[in-house]
PDB file of C-alpha atoms in Angstrom:
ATOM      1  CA  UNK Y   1      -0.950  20.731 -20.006  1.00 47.00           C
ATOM      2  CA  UNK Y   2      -3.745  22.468 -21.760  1.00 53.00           C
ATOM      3  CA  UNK Y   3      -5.774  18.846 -22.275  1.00 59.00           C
ATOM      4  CA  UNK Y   4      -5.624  17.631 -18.257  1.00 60.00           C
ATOM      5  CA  UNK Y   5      -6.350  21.432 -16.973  1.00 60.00           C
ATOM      6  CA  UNK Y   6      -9.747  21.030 -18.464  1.00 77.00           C
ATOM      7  CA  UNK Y   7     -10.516  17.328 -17.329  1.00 88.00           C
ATOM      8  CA  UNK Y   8      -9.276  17.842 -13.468  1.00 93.00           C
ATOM      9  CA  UNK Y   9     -10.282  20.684 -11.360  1.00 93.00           C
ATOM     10  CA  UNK Y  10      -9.687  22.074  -8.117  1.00 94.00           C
ATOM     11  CA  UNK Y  11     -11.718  23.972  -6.054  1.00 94.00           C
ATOM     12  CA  UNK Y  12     -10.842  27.335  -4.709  1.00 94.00           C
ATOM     13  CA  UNK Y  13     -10.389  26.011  -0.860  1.00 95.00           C
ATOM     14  CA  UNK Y  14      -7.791  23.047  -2.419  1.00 95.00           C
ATOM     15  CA  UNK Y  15      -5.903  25.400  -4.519  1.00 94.00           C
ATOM     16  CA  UNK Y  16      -5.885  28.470  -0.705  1.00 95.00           C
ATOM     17  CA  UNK Y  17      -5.243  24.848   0.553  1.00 94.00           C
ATOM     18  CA  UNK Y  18      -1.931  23.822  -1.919  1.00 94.00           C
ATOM     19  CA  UNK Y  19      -0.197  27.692  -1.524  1.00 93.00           C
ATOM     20  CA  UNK Y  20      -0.554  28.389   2.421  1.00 93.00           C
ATOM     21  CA  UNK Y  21       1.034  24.460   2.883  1.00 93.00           C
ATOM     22  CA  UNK Y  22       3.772  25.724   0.807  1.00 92.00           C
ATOM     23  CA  UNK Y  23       4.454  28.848   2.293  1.00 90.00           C
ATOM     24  CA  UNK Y  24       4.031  27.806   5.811  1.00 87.00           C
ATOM     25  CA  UNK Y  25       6.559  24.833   5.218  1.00 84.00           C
ATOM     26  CA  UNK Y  26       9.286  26.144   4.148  1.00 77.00           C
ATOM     27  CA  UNK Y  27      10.770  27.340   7.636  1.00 77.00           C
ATOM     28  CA  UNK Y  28       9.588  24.251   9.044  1.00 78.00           C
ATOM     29  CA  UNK Y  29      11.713  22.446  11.707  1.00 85.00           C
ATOM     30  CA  UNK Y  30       9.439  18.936  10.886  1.00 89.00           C
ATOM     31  CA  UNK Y  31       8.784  16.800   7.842  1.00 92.00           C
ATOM     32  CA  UNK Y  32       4.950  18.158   6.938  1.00 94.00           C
ATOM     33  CA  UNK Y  33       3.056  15.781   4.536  1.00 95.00           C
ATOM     34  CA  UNK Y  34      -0.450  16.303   2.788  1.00 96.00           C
ATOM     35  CA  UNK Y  35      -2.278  13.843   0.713  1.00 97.00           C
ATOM     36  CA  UNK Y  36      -4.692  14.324  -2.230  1.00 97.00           C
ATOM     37  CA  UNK Y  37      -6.098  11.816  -4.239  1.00 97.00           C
ATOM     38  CA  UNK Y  38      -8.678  12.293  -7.087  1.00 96.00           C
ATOM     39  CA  UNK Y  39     -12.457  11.978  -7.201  1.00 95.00           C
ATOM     40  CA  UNK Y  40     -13.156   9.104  -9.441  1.00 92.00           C
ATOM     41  CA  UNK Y  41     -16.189  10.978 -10.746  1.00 93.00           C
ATOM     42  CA  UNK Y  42     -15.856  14.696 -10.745  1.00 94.00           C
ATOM     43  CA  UNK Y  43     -12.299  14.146 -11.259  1.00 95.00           C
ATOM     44  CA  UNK Y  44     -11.531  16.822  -8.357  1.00 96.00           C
ATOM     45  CA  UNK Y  45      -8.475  16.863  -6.674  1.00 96.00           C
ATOM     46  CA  UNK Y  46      -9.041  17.517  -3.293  1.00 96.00           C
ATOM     47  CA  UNK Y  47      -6.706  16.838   0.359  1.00 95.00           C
ATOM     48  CA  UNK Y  48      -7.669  13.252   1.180  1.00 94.00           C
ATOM     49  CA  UNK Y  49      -8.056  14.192   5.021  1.00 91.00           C
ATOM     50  CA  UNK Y  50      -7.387  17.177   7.345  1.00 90.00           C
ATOM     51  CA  UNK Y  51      -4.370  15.434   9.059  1.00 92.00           C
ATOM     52  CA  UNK Y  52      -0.732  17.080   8.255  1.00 93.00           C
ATOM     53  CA  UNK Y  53       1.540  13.942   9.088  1.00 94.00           C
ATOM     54  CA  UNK Y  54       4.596  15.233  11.012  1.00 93.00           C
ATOM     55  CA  UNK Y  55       6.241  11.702  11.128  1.00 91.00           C
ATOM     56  CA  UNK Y  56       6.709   9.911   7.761  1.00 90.00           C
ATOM     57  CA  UNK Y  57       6.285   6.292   9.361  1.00 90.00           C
ATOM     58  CA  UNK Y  58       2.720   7.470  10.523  1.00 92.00           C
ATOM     59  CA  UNK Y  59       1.858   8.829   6.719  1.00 93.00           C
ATOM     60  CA  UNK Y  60       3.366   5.314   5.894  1.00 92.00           C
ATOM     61  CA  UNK Y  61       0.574   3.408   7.926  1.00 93.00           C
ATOM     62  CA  UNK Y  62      -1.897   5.929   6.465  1.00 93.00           C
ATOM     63  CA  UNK Y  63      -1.593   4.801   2.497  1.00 94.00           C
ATOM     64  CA  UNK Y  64      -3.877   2.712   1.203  1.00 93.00           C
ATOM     65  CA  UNK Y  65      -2.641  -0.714  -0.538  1.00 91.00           C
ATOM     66  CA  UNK Y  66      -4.479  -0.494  -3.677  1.00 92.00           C
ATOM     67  CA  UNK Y  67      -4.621   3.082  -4.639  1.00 94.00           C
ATOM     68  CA  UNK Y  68      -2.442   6.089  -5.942  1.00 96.00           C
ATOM     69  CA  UNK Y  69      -1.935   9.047  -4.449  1.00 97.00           C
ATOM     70  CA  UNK Y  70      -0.644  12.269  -3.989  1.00 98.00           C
ATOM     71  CA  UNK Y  71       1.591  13.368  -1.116  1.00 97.00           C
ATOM     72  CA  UNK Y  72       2.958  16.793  -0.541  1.00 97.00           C
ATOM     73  CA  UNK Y  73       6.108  16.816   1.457  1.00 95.00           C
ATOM     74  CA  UNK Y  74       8.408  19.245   2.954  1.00 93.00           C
ATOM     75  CA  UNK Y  75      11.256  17.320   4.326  1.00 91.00           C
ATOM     76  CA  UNK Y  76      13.760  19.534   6.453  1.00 90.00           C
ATOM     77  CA  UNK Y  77      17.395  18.204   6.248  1.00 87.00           C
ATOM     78  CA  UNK Y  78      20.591  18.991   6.988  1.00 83.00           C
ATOM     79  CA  UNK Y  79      22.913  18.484   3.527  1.00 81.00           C
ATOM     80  CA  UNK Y  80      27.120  17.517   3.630  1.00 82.00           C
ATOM     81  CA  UNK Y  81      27.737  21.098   3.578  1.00 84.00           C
ATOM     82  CA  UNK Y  82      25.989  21.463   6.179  1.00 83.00           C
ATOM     83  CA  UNK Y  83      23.977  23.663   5.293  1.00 84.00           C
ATOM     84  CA  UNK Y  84      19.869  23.324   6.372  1.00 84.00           C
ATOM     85  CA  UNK Y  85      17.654  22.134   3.260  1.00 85.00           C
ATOM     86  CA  UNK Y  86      13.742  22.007   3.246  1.00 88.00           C
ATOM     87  CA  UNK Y  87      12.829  20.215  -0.114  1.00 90.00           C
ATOM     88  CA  UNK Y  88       9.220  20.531  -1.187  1.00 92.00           C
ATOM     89  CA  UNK Y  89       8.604  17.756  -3.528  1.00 95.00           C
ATOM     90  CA  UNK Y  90       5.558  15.408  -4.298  1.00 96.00           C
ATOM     91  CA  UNK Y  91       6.127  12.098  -4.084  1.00 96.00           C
ATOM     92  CA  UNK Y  92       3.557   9.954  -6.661  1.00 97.00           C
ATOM     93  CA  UNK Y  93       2.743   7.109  -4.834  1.00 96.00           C
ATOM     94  CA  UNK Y  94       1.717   4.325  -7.260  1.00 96.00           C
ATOM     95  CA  UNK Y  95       1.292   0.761  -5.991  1.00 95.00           C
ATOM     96  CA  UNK Y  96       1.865  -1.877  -8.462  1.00 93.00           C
ATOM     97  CA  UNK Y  97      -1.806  -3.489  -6.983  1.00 93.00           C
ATOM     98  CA  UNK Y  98      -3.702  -0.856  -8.572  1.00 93.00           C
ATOM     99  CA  UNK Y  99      -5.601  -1.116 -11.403  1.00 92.00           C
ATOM    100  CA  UNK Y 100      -5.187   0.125 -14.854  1.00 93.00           C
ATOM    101  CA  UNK Y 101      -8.182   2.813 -14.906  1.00 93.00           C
ATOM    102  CA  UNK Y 102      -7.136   4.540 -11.359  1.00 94.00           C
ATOM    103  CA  UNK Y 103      -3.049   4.093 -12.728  1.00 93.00           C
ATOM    104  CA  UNK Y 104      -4.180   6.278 -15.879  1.00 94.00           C
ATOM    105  CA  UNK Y 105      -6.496   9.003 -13.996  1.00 94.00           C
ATOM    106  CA  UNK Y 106      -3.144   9.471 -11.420  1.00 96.00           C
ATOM    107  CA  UNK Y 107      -0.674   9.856 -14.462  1.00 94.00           C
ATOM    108  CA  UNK Y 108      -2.807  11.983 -16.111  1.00 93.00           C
ATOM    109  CA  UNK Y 109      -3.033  14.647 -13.300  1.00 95.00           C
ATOM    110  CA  UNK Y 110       0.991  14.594 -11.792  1.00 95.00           C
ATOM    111  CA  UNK Y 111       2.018  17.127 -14.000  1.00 94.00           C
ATOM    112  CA  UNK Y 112      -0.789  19.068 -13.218  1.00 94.00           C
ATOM    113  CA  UNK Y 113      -0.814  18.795  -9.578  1.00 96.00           C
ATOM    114  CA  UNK Y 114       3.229  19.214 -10.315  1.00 95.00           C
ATOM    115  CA  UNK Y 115       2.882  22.964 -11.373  1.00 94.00           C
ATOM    116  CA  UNK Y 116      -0.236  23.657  -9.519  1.00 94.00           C
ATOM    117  CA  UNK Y 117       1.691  22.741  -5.878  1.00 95.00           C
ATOM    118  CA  UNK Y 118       4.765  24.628  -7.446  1.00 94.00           C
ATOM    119  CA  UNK Y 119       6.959  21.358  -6.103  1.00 94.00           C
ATOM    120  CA  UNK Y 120      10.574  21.289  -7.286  1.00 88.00           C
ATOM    121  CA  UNK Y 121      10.674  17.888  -7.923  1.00 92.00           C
ATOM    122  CA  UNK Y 122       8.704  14.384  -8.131  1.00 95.00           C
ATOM    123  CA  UNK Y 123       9.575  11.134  -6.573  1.00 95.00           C
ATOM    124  CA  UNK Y 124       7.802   8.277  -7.535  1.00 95.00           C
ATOM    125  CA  UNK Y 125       7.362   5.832  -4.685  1.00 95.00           C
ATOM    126  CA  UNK Y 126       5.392   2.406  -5.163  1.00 94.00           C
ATOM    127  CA  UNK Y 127       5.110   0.999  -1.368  1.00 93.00           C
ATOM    128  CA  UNK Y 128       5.074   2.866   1.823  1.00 90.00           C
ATOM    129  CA  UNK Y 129       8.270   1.000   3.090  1.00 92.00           C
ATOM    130  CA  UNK Y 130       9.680   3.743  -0.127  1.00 92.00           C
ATOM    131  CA  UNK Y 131       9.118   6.541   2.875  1.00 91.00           C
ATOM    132  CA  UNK Y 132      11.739   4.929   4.742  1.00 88.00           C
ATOM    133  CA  UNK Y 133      14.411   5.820   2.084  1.00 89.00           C
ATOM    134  CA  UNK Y 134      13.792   9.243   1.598  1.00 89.00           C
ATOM    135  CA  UNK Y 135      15.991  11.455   3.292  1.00 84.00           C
ATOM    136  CA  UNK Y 136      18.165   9.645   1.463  1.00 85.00           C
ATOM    137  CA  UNK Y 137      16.715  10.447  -2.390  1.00 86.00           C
ATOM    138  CA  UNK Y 138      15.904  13.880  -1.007  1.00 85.00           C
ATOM    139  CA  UNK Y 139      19.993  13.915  -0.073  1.00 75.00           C
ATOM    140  CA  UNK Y 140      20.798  13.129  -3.905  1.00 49.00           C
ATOM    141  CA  UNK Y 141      18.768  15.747  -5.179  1.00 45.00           C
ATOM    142  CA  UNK Y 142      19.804  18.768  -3.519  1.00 40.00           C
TER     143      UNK Y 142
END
């Protein structure tokens, strides 16, 4: 982790950013979503827009084709149990139509936006229609 700590940064405001979107989510009653992507050339990791996406179809509509990003979620569910769940994972969103150079600046920073987000787990997802699914990976995992 030592190596991509030095080559990506993020700024004071993203990292206030990252810890008050996990603690405010995780009595939340609604799926919350954030996305990040990297600067190609300061290689900052910063919250692609202001919006928090409430409704995963919407977030869906919002991804770009041909570029990776990162998407903070907090998915409220009800498990077999019974028992209320509110996974915070981030889900790596990876097209297959991106290129090589933005596919290798993406899987060079997960793990570090993985323990800088604090997120339990990581689902890799390579089309938006994966959002449609997810309740049902987010199911399997707790």
């Amino acid at each position: 982790m030592a190596s991509e700590s030095r080559l990506y940064t993020f700024s004071p405001e993203t990292q206030d950013q990252l810890r008050k979107f996990r603690l405010g989510t995780s009595r939340a009653k609604d799926p919350q979503a954030v996305v990040y992507q990297i600067d190609k050339h300061t290689l900052e990791i910063a919250q692609a827009d202001d919006t928090i996406y409430t409704d995963v179809q919407a977030l869906g509509d919002q991804l770009p084709d041909h570029s990776p990003r990162f998407i903070l979620l907090s998915y409220p569910l009800t498990l077999p149990s019974g028992r209320l769940s509110v996974p915070y994972v981030l889900l790596y969103y990876l097209p297959v139509t991106c290129n090589a150079e933005v596919r290798m600046l993406y899987a060079g920073a997960k793990e570090l936006m993985r323990n800088t987000a604090e997120v339990g787990k990581v689902i890799e997802i390579a089309e938006a229609e994966d959002l449609e699914t997810i309740e049902e990976k987010l199911g399997g995992a707790a």
